[in-house]
Short mmCIF file of C-alpha atoms in Angstrom, two decimals:
data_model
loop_
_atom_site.label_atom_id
_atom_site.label_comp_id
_atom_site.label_asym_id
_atom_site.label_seq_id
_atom_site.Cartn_x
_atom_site.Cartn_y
_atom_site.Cartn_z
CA UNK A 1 13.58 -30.30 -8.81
CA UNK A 2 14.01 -32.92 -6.27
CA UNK A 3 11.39 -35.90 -5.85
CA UNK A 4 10.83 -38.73 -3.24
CA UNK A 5 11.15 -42.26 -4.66
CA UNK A 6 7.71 -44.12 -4.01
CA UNK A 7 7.73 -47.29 -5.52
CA UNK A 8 9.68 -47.15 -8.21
CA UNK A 9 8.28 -43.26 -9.25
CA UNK A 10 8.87 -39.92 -8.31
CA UNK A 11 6.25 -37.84 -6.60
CA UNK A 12 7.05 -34.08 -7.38
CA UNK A 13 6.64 -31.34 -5.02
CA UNK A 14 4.99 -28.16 -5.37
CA UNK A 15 7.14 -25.34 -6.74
CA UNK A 16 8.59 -22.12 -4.70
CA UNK A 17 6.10 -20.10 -2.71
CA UNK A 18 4.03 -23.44 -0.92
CA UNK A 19 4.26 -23.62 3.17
CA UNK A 20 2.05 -25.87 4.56
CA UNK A 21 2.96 -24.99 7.94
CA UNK A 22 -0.52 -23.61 9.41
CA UNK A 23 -1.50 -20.20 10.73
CA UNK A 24 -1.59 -20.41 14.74
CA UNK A 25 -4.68 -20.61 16.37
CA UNK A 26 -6.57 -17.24 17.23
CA UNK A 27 -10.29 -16.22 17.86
CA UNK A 28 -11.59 -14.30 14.39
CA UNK A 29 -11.07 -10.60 14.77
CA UNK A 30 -12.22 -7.39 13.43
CA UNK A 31 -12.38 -5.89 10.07
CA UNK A 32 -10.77 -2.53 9.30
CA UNK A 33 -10.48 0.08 7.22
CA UNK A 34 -7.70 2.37 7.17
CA UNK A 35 -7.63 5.94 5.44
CA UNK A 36 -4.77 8.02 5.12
CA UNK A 37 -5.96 11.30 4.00
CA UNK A 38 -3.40 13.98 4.17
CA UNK A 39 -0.31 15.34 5.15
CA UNK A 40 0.01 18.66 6.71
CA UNK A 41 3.70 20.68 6.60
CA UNK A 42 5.69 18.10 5.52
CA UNK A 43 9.57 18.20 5.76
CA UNK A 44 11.10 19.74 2.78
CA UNK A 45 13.57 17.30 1.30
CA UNK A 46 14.37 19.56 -1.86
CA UNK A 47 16.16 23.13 -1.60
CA UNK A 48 15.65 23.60 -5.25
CA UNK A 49 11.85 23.83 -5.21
CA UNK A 50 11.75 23.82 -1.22
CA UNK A 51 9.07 20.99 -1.64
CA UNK A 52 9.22 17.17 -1.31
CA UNK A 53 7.56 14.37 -3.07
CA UNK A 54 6.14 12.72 -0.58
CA UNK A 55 4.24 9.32 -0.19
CA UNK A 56 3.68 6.83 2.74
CA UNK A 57 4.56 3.43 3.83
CA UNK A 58 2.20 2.07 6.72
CA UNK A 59 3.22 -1.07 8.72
CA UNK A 60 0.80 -2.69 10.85
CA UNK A 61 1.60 -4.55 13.61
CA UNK A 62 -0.67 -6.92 15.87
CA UNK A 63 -0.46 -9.36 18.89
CA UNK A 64 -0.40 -12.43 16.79
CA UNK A 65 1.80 -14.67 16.80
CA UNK A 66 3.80 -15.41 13.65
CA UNK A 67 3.82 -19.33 11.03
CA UNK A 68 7.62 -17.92 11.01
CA UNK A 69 10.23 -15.57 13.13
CA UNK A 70 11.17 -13.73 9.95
CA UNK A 71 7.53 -13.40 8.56
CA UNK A 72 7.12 -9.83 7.46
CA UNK A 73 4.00 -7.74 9.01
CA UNK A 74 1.22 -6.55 7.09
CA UNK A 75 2.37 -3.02 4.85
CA UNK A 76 0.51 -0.37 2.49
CA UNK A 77 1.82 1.99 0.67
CA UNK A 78 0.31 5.29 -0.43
CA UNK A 79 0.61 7.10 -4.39
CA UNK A 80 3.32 9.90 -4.33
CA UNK A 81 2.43 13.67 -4.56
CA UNK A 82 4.72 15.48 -6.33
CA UNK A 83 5.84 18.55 -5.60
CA UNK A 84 4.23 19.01 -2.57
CA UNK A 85 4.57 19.44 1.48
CA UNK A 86 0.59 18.97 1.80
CA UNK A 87 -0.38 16.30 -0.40
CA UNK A 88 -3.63 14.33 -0.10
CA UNK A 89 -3.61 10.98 -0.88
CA UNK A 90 -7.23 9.71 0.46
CA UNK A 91 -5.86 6.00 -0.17
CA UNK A 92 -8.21 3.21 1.75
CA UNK A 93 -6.61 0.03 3.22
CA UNK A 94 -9.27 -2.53 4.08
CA UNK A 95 -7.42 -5.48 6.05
CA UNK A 96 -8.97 -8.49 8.24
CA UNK A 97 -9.10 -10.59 11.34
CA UNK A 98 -7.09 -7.17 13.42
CA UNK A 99 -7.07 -8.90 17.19
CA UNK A 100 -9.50 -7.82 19.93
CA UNK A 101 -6.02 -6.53 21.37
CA UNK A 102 -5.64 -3.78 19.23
CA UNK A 103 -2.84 -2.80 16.93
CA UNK A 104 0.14 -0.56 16.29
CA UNK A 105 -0.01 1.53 12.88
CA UNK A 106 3.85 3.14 12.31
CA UNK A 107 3.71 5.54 9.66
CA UNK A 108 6.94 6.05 7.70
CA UNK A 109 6.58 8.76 5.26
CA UNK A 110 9.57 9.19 2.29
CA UNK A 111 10.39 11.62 -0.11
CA UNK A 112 10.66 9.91 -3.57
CA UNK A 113 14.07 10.65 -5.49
CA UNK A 114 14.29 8.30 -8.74
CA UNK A 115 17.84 9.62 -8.94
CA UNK A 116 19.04 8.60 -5.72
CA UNK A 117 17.84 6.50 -2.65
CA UNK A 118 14.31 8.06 -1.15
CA UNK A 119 14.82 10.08 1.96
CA UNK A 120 12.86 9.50 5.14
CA UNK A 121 10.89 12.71 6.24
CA UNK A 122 9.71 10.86 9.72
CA UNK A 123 7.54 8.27 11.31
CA UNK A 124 3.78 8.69 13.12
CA UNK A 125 2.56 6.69 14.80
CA UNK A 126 -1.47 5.28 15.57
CA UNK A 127 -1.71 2.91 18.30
CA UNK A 128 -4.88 1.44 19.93
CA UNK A 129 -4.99 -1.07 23.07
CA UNK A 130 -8.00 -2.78 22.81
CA UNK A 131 -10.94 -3.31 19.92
CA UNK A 132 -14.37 -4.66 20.48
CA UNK A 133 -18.22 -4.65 18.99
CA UNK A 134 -18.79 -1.13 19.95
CA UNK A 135 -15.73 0.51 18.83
CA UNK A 136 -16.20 4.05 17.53
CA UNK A 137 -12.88 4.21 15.48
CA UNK A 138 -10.45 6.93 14.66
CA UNK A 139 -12.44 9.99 12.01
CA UNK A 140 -9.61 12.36 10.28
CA UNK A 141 -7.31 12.50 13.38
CA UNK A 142 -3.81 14.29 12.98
CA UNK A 143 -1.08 12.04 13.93
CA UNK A 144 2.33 14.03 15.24
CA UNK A 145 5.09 13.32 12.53
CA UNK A 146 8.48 12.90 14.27
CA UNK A 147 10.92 14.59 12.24
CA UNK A 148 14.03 13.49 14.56
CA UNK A 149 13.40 9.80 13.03
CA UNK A 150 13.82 11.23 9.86
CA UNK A 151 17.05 11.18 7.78
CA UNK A 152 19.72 13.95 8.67
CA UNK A 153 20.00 15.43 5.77
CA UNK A 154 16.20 16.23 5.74
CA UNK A 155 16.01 17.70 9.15
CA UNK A 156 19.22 20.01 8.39
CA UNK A 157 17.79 20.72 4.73
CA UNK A 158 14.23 21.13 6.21
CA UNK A 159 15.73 23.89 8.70
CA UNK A 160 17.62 25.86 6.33
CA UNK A 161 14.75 25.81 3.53
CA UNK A 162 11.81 27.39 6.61
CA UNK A 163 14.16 30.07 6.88
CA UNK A 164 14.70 30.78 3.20
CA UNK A 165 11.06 30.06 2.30
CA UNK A 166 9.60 32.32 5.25
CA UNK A 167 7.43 29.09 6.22
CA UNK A 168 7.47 28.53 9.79
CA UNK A 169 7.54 25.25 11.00
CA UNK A 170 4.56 24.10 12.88
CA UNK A 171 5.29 20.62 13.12
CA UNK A 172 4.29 17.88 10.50
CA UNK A 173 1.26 15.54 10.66
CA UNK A 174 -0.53 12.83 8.58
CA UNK A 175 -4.53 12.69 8.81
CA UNK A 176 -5.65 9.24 9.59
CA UNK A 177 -9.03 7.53 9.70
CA UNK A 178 -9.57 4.11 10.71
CA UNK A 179 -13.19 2.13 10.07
CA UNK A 180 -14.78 -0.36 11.98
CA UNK A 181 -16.34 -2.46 9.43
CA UNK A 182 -17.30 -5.96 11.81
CA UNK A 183 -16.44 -8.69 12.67
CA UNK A 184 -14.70 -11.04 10.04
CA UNK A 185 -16.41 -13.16 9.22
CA UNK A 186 -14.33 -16.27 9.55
CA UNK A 187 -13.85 -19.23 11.96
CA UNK A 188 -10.08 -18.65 12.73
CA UNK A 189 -8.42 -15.41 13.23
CA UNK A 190 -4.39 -16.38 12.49
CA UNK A 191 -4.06 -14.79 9.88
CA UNK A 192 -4.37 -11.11 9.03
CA UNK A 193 -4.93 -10.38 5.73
CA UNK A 194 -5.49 -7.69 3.15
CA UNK A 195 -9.20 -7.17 1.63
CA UNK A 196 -8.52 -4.36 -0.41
CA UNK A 197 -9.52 -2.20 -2.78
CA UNK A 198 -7.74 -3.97 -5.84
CA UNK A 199 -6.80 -2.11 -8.32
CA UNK A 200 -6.89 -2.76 -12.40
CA UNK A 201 -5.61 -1.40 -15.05
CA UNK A 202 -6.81 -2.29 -18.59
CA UNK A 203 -4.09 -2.66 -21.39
CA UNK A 204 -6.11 -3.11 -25.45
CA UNK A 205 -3.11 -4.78 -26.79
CA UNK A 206 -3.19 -6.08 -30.53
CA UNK A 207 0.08 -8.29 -29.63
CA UNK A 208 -2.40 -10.46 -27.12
CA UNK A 209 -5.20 -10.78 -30.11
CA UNK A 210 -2.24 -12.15 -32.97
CA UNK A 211 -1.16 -14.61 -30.00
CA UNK A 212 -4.53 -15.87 -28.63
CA UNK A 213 -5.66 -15.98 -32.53
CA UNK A 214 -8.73 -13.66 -32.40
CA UNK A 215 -9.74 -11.39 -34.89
CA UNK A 216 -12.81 -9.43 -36.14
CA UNK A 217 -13.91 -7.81 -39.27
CA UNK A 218 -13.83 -4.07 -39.57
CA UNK A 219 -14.94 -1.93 -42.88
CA UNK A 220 -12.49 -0.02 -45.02
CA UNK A 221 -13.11 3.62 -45.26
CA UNK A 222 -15.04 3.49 -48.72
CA UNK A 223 -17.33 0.97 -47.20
CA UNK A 224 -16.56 -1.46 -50.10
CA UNK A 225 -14.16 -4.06 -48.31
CA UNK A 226 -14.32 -5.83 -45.41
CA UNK A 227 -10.54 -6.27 -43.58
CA UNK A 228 -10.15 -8.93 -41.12
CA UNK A 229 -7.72 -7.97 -38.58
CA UNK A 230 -6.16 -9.16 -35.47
CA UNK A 231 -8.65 -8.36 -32.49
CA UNK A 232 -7.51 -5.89 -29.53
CA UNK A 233 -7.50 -8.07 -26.29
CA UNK A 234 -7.95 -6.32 -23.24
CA UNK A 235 -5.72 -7.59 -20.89
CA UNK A 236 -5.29 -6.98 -17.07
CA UNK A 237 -1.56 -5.24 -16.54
CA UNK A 238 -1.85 -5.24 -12.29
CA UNK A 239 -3.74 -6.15 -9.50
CA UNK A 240 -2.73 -4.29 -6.03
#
């Protein structure tokens, strides 16, 4: 690691990951949560079971401006339904400070293949112009999915498998609510952020308890003896 020389010592800077450069100025915006509910006749991506496993990737994009060119927007992505060309996800996105000039939601939803790269079924797309105090929001609206921004392979596939399933093709949609929860409650509005839900999962592991140096006392089955043993630590495996 490299150090400045300040009389006679060297003054160590923070590791990987620290930018001081600071957020451009913006009013505070609006708090929002996003729902993505369903999705309704997706493309078929598999002949074999003329289904998909299908989840979705949302990117949302705002009239900010950016600490960096290259910074990446704000993205959520749903659980994957397997096996199926309706699935309902009902995942939440809570995410702050969204401008009083609205925002662009593009919707890219992928069939998951852990044996080979995951195929795009098509983009939708949820734009609104302007946001203020009164805004209603968006209840369980069906968003057009555009299959022609799909991979080719999918939209040949998804052809050949309507006409050997008998399913007609309707078109394919996602069903999308969006919240107005307030204003954010914050004194600059630069950066949007994500609020949550976080998620935790709970791992009892016995490894933790012999490393931390906890145990307790349990009885033996006869009652008789008393065993110390190495406690089961619950430890936190992810936060999303």
């Amino acid at each position: 690691m490299k150090g400045t020389l300040t009389g006679g010592s060297t003054e160590q800077k923070p590791a990987g990951g620290f930018d001081s450069t600071p957020f451009p100025h913006a009013p505070p915006g609006y708090t929002l949560k996003f729902t993505f509910h369903r999705g309704i006749n997706l493309p078929c991506a598999d002949f074999g079971s003329f289904s998909s496993d299908p989840y979705t990737v949302a990117q949302l994009n705002v009239d900010i401006p950016k600490r960096h060119k290259q910074d990446n927007n704000l993205t959520f992505r749903t659980p994957t339904v397997r096996k199926n060309r309706d699935p309902v996800w009902e995942s939440e996105w809570i995410v702050a400070n969204v401008p009083a000039s609205g925002f662009q939601l593009k919707c890219t939803v992928y069939d998951e293949d852990a044996a080979d790269h995951d195929d795009k079924l098509g983009n939708a797309y949820v734009e609104v112009n302007s946001i203020s105090g009164h805004w209603n929001g968006i209840k369980e609206q069906s968003f057009k999915v555009k299959k022609r921004t799909g991979s080719k392979r999918v939209y040949l596939f998804g052809n050949i498998a309507a006409l050997a399933s008998g399913r007609l093709d309707v078109g394919s949609h996602l069903v999308i609510s969006v919240e107005f929860l307030g204003k954010t409650p914050s004194e600059e509005g630069g950066q949007v952020y994500t609020v949550g839900p976080n998620y935790w999962f709970k791992h009892f592991s016995p490894l933790i308890g012999r490393l931390a140096g906890t145990k307790d006392e349990v009885q033996s089955q006869n009652g008789k003896k008393t065993i110390t043993r190495y406690k089961y630590v619950p430890l936190p495996l992810l936060a999303k």
